Backbone as CSV, one residue per row, in Angstrom:
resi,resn,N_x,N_y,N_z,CA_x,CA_y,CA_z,C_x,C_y,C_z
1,UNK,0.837,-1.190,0.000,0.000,0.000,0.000,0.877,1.247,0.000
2,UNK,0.384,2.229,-0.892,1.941,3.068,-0.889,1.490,4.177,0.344
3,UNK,1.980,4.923,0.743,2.151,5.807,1.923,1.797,7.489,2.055
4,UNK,0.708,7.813,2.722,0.834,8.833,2.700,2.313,9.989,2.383
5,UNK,1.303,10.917,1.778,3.057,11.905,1.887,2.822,12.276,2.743
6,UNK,2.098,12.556,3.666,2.513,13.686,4.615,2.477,12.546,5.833
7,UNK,2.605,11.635,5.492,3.510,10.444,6.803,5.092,10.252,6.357
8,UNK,5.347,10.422,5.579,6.183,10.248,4.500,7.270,11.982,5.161
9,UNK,6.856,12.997,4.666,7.328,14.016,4.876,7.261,14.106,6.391
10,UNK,6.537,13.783,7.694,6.686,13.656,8.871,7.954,12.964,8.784
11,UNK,8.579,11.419,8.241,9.245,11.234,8.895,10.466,11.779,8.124
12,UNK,10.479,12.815,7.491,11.465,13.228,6.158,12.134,14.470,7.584
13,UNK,10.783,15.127,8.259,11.550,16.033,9.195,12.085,15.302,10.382
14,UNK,11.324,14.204,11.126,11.962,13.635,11.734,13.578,13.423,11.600
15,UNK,14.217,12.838,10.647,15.053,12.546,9.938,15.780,13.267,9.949
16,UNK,15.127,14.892,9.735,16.439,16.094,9.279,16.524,16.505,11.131
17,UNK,15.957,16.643,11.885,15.762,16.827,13.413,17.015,15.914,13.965
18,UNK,17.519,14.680,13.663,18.390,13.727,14.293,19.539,13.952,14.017
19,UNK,19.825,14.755,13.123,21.231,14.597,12.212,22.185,15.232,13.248
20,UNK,23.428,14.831,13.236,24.326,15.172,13.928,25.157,16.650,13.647
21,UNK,25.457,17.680,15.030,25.804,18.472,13.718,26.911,18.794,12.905
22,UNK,27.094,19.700,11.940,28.268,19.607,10.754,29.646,19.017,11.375
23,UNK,30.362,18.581,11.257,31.558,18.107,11.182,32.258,17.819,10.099
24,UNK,33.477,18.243,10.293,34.453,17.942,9.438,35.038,15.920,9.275
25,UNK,34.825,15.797,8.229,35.619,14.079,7.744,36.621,14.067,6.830
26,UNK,37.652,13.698,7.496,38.640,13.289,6.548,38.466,12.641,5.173
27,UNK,39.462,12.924,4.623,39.321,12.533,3.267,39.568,11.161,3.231
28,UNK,40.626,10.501,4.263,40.179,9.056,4.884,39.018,8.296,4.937
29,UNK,38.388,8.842,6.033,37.176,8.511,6.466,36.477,8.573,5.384
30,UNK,36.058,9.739,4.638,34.971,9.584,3.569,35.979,8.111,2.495
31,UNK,36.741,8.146,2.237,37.266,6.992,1.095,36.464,6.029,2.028
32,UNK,36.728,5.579,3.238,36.334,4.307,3.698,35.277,3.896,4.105
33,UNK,34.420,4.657,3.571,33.290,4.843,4.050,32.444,4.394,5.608
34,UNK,33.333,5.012,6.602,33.903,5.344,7.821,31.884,4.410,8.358
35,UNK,31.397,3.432,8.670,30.185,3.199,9.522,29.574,3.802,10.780
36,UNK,30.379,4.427,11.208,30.089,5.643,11.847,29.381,6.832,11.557
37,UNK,29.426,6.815,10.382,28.667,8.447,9.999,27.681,7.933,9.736
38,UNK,27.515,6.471,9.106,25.989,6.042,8.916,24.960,5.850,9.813
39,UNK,25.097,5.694,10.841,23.928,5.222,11.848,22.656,5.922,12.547
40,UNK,22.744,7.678,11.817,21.869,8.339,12.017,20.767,8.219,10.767
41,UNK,19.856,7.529,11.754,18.899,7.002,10.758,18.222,8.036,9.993
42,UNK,17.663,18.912,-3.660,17.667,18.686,-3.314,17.928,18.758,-4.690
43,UNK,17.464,18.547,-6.448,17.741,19.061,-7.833,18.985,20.218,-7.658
44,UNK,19.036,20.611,-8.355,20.312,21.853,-8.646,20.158,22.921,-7.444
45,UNK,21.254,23.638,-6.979,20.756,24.815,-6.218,20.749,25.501,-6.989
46,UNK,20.950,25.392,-8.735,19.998,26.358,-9.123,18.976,26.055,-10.069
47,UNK,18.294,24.857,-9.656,17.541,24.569,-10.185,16.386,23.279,-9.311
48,UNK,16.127,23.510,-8.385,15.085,22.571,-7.219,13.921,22.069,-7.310
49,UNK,13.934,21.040,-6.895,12.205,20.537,-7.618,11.418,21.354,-7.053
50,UNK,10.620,21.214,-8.091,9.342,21.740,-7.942,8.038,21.738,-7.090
51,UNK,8.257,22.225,-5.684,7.301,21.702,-4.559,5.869,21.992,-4.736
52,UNK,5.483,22.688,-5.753,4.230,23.046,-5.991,3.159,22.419,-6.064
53,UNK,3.861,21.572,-7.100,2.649,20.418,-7.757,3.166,19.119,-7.218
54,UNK,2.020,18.965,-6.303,2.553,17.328,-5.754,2.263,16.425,-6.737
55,UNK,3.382,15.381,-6.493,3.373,14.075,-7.415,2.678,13.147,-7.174
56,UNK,2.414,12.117,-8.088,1.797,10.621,-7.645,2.587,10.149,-6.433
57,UNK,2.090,9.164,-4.893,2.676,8.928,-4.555,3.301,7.159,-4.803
58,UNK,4.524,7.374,-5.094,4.938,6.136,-5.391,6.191,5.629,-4.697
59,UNK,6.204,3.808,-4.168,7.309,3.246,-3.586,6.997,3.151,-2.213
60,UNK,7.553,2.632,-1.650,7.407,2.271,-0.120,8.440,2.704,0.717
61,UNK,8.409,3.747,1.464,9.928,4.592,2.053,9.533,4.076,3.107
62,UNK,10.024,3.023,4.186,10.175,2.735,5.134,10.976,3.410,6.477
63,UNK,12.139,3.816,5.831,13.214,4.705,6.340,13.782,5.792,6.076
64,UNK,13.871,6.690,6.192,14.512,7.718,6.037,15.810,7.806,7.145
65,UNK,16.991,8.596,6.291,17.623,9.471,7.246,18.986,9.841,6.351
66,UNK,19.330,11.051,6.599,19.807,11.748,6.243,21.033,12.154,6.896
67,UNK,22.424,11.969,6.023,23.814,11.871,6.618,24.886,12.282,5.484
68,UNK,26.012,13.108,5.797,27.148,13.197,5.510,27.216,12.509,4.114
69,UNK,27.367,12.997,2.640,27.918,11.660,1.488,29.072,11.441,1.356
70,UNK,29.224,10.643,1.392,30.505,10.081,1.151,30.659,9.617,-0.363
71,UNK,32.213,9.246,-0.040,32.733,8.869,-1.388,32.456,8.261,-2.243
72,UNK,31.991,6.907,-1.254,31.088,5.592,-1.739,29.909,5.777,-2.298
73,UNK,29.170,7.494,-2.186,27.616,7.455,-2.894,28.268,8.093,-4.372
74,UNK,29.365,8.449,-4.655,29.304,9.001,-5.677,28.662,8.775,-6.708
75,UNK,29.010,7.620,-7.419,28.043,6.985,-8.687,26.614,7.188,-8.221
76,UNK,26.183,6.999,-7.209,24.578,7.212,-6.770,24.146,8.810,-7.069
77,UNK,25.279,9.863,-7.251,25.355,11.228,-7.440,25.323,11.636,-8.313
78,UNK,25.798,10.866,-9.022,26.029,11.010,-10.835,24.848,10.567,-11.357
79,UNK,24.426,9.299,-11.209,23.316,8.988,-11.829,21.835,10.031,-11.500
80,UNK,21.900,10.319,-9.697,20.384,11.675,-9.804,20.890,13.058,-10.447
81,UNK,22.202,13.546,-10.638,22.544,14.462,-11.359,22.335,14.435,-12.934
82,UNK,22.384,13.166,-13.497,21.883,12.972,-14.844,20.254,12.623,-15.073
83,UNK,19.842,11.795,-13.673,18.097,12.249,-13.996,17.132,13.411,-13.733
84,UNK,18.759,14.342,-13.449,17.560,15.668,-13.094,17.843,17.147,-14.001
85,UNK,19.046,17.165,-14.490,19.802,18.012,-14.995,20.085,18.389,-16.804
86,UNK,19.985,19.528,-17.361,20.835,19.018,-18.687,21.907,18.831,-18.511
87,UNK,22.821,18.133,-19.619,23.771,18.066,-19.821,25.194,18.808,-19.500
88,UNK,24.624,20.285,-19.628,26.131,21.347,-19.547,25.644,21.665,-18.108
89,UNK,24.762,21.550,-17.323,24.640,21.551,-16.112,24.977,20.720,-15.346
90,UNK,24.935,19.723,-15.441,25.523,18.578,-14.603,26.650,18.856,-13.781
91,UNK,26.457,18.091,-12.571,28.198,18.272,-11.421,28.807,16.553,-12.400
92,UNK,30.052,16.785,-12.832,30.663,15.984,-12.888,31.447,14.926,-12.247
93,UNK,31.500,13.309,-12.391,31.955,12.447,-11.074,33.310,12.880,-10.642
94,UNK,34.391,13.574,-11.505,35.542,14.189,-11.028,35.093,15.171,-10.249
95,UNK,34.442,15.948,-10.178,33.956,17.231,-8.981,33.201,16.980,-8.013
96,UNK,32.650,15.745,-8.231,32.053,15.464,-7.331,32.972,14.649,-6.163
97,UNK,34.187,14.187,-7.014,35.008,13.633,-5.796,35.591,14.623,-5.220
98,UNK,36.223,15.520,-5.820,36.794,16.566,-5.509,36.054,17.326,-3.984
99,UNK,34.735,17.592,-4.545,34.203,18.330,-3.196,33.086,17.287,-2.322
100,UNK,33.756,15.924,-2.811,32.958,15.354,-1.516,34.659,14.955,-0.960
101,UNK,35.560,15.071,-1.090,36.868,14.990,-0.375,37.494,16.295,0.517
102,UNK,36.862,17.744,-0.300,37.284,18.541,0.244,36.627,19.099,1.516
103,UNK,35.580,19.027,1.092,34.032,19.322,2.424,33.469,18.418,2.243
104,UNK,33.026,17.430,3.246,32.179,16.148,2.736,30.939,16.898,3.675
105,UNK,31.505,17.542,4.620,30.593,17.789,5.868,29.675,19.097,5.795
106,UNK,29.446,19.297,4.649,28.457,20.124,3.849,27.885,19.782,2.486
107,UNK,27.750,18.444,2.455,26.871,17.633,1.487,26.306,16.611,2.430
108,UNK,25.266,16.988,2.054,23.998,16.224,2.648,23.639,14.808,1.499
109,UNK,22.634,13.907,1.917,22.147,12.822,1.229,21.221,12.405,2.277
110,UNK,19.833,12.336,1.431,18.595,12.010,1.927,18.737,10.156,1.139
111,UNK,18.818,9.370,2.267,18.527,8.073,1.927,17.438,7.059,2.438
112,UNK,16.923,6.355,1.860,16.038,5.320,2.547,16.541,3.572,2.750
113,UNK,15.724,3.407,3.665,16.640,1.863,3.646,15.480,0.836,3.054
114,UNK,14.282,1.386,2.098,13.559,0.505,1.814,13.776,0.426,0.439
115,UNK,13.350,-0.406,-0.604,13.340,-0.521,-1.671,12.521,0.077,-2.785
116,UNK,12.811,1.534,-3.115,11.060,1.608,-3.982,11.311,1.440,-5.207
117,UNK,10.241,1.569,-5.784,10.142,1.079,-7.370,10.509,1.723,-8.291
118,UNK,11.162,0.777,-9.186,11.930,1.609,-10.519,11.444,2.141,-10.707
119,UNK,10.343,2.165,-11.310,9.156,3.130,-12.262,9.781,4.750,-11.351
120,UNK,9.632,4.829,-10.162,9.553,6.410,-9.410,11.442,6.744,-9.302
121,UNK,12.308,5.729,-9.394,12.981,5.830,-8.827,14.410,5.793,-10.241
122,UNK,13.738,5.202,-11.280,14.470,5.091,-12.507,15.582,4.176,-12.529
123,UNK,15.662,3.103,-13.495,16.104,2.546,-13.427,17.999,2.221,-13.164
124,UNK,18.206,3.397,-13.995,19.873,3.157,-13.729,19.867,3.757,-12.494
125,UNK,19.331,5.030,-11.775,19.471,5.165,-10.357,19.580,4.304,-9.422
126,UNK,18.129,3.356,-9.420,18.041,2.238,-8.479,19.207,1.472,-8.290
127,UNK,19.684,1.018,-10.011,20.988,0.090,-10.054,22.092,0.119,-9.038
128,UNK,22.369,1.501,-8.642,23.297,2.182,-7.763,22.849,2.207,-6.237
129,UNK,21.626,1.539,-6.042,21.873,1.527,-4.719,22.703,0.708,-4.105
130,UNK,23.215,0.948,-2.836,24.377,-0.411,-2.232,23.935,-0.290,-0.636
131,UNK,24.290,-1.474,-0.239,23.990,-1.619,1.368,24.578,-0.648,2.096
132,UNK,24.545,-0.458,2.974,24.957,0.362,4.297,24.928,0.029,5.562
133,UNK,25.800,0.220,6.263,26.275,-0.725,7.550,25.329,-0.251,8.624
134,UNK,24.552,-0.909,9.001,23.423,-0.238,10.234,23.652,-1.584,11.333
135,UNK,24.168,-2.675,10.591,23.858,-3.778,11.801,22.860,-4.571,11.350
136,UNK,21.924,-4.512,10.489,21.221,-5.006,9.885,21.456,-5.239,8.444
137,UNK,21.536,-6.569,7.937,21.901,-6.700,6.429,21.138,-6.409,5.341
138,UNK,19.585,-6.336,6.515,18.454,-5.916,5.256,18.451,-4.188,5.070
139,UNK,19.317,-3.794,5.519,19.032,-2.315,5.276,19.529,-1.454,4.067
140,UNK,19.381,-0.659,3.612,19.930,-0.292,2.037,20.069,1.251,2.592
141,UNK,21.327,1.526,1.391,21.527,2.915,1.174,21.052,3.402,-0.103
142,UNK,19.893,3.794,-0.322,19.100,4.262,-1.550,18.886,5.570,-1.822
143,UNK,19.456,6.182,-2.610,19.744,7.916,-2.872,18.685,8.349,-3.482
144,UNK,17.878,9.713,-2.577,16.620,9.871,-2.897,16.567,11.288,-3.401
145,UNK,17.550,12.260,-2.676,18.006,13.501,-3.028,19.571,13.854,-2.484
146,UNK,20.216,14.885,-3.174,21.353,15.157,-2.194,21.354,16.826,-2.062
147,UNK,22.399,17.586,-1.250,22.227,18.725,-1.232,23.990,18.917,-0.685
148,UNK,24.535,19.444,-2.218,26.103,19.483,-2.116,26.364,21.165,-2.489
149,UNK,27.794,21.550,-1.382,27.887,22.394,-1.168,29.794,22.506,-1.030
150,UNK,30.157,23.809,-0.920,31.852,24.337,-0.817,31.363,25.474,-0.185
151,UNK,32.434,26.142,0.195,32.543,27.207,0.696,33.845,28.018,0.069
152,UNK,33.320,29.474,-0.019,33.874,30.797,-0.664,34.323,32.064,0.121
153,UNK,34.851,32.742,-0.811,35.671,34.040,-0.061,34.926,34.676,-0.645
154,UNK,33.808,34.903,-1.291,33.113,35.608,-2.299,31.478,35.322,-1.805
155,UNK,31.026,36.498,-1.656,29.479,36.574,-0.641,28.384,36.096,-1.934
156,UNK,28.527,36.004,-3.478,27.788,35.271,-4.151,28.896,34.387,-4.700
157,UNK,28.047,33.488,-5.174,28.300,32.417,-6.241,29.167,32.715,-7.524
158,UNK,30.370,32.714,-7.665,30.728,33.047,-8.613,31.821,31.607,-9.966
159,UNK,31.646,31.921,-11.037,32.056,30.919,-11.970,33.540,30.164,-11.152
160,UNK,34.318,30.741,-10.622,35.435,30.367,-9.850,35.150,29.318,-9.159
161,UNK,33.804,29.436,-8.211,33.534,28.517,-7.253,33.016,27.488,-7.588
162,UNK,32.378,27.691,-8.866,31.805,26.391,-9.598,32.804,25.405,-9.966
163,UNK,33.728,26.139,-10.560,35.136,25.786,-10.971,35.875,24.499,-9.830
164,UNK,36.804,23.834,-10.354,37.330,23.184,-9.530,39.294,22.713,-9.787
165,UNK,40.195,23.055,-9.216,41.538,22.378,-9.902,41.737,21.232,-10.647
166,UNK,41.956,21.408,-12.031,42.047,19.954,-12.756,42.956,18.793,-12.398
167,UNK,44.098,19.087,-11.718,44.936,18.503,-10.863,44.951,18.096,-9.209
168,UNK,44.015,18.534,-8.956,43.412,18.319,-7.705,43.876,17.513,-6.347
169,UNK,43.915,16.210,-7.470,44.928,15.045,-6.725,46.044,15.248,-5.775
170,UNK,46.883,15.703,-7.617,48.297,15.875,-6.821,48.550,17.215,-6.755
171,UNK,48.226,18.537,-6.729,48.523,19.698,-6.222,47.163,20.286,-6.052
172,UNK,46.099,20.384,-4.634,45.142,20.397,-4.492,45.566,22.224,-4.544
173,UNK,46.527,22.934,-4.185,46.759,24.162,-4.193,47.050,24.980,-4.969
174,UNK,47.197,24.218,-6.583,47.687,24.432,-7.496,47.227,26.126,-8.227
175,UNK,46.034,25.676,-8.090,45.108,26.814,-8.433,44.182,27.046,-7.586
176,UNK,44.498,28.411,-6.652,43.731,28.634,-5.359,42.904,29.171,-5.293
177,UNK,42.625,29.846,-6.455,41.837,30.651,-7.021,40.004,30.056,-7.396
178,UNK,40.424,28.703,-7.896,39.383,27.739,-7.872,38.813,27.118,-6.866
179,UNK,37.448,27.007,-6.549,36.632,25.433,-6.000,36.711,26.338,-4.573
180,UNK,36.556,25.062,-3.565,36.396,25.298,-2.115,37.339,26.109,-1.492
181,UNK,37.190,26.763,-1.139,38.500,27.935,0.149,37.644,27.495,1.671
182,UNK,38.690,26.631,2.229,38.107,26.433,3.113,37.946,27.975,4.686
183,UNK,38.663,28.773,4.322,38.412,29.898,4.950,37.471,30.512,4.598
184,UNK,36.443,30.251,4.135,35.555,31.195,3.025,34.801,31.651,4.877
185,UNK,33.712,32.432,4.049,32.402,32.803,4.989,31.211,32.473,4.093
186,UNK,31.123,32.087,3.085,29.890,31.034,2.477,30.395,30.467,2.334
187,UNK,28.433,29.762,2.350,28.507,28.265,1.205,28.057,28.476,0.348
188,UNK,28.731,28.133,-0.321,27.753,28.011,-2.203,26.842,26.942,-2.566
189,UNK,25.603,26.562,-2.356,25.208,25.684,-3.038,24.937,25.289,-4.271
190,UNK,25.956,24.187,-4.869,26.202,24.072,-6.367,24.952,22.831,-6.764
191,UNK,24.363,21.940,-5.946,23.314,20.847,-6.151,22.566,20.596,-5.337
192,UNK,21.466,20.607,-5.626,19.947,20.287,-4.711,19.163,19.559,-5.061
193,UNK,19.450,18.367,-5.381,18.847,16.848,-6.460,17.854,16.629,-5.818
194,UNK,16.478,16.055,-6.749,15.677,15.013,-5.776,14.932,13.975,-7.107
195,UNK,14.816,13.206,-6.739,14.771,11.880,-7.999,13.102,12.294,-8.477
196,UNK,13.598,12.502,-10.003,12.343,13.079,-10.369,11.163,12.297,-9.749
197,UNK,11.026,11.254,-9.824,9.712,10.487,-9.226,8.988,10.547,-7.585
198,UNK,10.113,11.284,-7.037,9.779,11.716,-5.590,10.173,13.582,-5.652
199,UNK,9.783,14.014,-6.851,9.823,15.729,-6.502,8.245,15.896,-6.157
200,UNK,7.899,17.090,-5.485,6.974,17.383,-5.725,6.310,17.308,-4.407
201,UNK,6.820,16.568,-2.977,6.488,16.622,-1.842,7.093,17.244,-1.130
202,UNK,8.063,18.113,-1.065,7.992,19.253,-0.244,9.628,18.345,0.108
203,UNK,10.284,17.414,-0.167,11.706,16.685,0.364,12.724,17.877,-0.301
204,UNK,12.841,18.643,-1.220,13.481,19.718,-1.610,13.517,20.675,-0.522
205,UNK,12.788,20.944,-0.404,12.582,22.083,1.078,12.945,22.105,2.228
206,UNK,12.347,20.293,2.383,13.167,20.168,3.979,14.347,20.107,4.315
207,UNK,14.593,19.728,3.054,16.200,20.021,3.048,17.047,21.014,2.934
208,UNK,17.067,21.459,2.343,16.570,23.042,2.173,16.644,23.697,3.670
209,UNK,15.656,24.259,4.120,15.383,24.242,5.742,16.298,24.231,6.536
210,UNK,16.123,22.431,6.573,17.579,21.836,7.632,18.773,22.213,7.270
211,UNK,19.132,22.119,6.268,21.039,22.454,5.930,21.137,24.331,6.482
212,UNK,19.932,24.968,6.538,19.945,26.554,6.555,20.355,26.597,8.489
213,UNK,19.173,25.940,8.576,19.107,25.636,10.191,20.742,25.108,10.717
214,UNK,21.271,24.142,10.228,22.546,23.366,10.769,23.886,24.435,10.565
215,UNK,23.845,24.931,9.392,24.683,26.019,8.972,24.843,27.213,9.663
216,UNK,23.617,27.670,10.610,23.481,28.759,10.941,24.236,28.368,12.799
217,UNK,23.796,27.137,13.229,23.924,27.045,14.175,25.341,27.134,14.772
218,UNK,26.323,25.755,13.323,27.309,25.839,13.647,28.486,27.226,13.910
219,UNK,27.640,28.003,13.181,28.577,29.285,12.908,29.945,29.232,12.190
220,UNK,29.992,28.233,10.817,30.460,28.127,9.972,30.612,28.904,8.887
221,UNK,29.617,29.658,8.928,29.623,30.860,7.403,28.750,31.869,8.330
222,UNK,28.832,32.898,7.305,27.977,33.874,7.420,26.774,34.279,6.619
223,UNK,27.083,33.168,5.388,25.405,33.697,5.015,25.816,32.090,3.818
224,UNK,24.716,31.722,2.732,24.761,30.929,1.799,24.212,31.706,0.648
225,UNK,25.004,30.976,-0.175,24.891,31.740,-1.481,24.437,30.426,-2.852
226,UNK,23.738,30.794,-3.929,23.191,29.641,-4.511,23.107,30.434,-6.150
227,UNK,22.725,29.665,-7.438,22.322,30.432,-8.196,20.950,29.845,-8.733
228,UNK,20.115,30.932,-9.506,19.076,29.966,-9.520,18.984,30.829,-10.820
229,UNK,17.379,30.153,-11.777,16.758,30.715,-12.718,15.805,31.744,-12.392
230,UNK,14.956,32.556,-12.907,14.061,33.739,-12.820,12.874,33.275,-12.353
231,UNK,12.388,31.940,-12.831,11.042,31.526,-13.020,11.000,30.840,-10.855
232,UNK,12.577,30.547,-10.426,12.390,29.671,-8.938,12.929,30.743,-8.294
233,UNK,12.716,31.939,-8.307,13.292,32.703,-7.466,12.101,33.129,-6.797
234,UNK,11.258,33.283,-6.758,9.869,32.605,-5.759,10.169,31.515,-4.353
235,UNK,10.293,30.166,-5.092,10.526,29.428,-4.288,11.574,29.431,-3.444
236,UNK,12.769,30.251,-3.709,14.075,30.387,-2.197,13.375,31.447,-1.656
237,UNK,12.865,32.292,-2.170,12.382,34.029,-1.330,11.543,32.779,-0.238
238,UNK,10.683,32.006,-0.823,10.021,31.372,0.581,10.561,30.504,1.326
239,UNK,11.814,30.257,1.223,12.692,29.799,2.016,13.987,30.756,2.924
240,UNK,13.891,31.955,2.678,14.501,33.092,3.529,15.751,33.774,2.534
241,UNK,15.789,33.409,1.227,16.640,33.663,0.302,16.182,35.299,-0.406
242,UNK,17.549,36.250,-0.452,17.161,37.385,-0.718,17.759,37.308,-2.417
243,UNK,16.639,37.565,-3.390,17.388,38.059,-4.660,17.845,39.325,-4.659
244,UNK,19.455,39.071,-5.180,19.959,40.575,-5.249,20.334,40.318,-6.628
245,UNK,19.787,40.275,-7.969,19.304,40.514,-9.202,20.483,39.411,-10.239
246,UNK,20.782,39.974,-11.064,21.377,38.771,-12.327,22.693,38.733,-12.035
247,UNK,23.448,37.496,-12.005,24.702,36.798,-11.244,25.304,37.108,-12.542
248,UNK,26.863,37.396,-12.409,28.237,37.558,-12.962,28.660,36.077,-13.486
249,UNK,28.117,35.126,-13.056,28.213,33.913,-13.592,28.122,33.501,-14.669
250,UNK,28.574,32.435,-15.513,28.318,32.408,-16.827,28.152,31.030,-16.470
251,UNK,28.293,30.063,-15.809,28.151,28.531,-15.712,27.091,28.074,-16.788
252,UNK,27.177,27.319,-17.827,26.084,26.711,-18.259,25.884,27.200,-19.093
253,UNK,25.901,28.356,-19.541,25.791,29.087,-20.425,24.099,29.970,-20.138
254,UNK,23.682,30.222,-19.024,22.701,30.200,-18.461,22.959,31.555,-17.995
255,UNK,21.879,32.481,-18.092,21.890,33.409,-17.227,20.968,33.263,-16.043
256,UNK,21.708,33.408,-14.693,21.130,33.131,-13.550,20.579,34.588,-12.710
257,UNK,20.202,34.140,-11.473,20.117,34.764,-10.531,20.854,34.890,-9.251
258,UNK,21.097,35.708,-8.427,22.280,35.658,-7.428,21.221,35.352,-6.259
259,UNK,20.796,34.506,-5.449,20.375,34.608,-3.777,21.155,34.162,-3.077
260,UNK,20.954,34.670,-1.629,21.607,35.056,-0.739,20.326,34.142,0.477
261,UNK,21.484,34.057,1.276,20.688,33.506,2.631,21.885,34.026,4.063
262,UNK,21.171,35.740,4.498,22.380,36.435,5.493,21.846,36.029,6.521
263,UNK,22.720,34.847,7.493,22.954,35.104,8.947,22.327,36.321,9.544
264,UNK,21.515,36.521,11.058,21.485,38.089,11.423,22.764,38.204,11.827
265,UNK,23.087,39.849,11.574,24.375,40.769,11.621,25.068,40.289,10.348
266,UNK,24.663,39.987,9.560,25.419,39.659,8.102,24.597,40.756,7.097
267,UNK,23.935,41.648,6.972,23.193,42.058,5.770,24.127,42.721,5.066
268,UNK,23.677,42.232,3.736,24.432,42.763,2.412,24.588,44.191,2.067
């Protein structure tokens, strides 16, 4: 019997309520995919599903919970980045290692440990799910949305930050100018995935929400920064996001929008 959403989204906040808060993981730890970070049981940031129009509800989410991604979800990252994205938009699996090595502890991943159905969940996505160490063998790590992020010296979003060192590996300093500064005072949110077949219930938002809430607490930045299109700049204003008008960005070939999310005593 498939599940209310709004039992569904109860336990989606539940979920974001438990999470531990931000911490830093080694680039160790994330390779090894450390069982520790697991046990606490969303589309583009500039481009987020669409909470408006609720969807069919489909699949059986038994579990939720939401934790730290690691290295090990990458391919699971790639594949909702290609079912949600065009092409010249896409985060690439090299950048995606890159800034799940550099900040892991500002990328989020909404997972379930139940099985839902291809049809909602698409097939090469599903392919990519893999177990996850809970203590239980029946439990799964199934990627439902993620919400990946760096941090900047620069109070918007700029093509730099999108940017990442092509050498990365072996001279992560090479070009400093690029990608994460871990001294920054934002975050940039570069991805806010949610698997097309589960957009449309409000799991963009809560996430959304929570990462605003966790960010603010730690006193890690001073404000978040994102880019979006004209037509969703609605939907961050109702999430506490200020448009301050058309971004210097060229990513994508897209002309964007600049929002802002200021800390109080941060205004622009």
């Amino acid at each position: 019997m498939p599940r209310d959403v709004r039992a569904e989204t109860s336990e989606l906040a539940g979920a974001m309520e438990s999470m531990a808060p931000l911490s830093k993981v080694s680039a160790r730890e994330a390779a090894s995919g450390d069982p520790t970070l697991e046990e606490h049981g969303a589309e583009d940031g500039r481009r987020p599903a669409e909470d408006e129009s609720p969807s069919s509800n489909r699949g059986s989410l038994d579990a939720f919970y939401a934790v730290p991604l690691l290295l090990s979800d990458v391919d699971a990252c790639v594949k909702l980045e290609e079912a949600v994205f065009p092409i010249d938009e896409r985060c690439t699996r090299d950048k995606f290692m890159y800034r799940l090595t550099m900040c892991n502890e500002l990328s989020l991943g909404l997972f379930t440990s139940a099985t839902p159905d291809c049809e909602a969940m698409g097939a090469e996505t599903a392919a990519v799910a893999h177990p996850a160490y809970s203590g239980s063998p029946e439990r799964k790590r199934v990627l439902l949305a993620h919400l990946v992020c760096t941090k900047s010296t620069h109070t918007t979003v700029r093509d730099q930050d999108m940017d990442y060192p092509e050498d990365w590996r072996a001279e992560p300093l090479a070009q400093p100018h690029l990608g994460h500064k871990e001294a920054g005072r934002t975050v940039c949110v570069h991805s806010l995935a949610v698997l097309p077949g589960y957009q449309g219930r409000g799991y963009g938002s809560a996430l959304m929400k929570s990462f605003v809430q966790r960010v603010e607490t730690s006193g890690v930045a001073d404000r978040i920064a994102l880019l979006t299109y004209d037509r969703l700049v609605p939907f961050y204003e109702k999430l506490g996001f200020k448009n301050l008008g058309k971004s210097e960005a060229t990513f994508g070939g897209v002309a964007w929008d600049d929002m802002v999310y200021e800390f109080a005593g941060d205004a622009l």
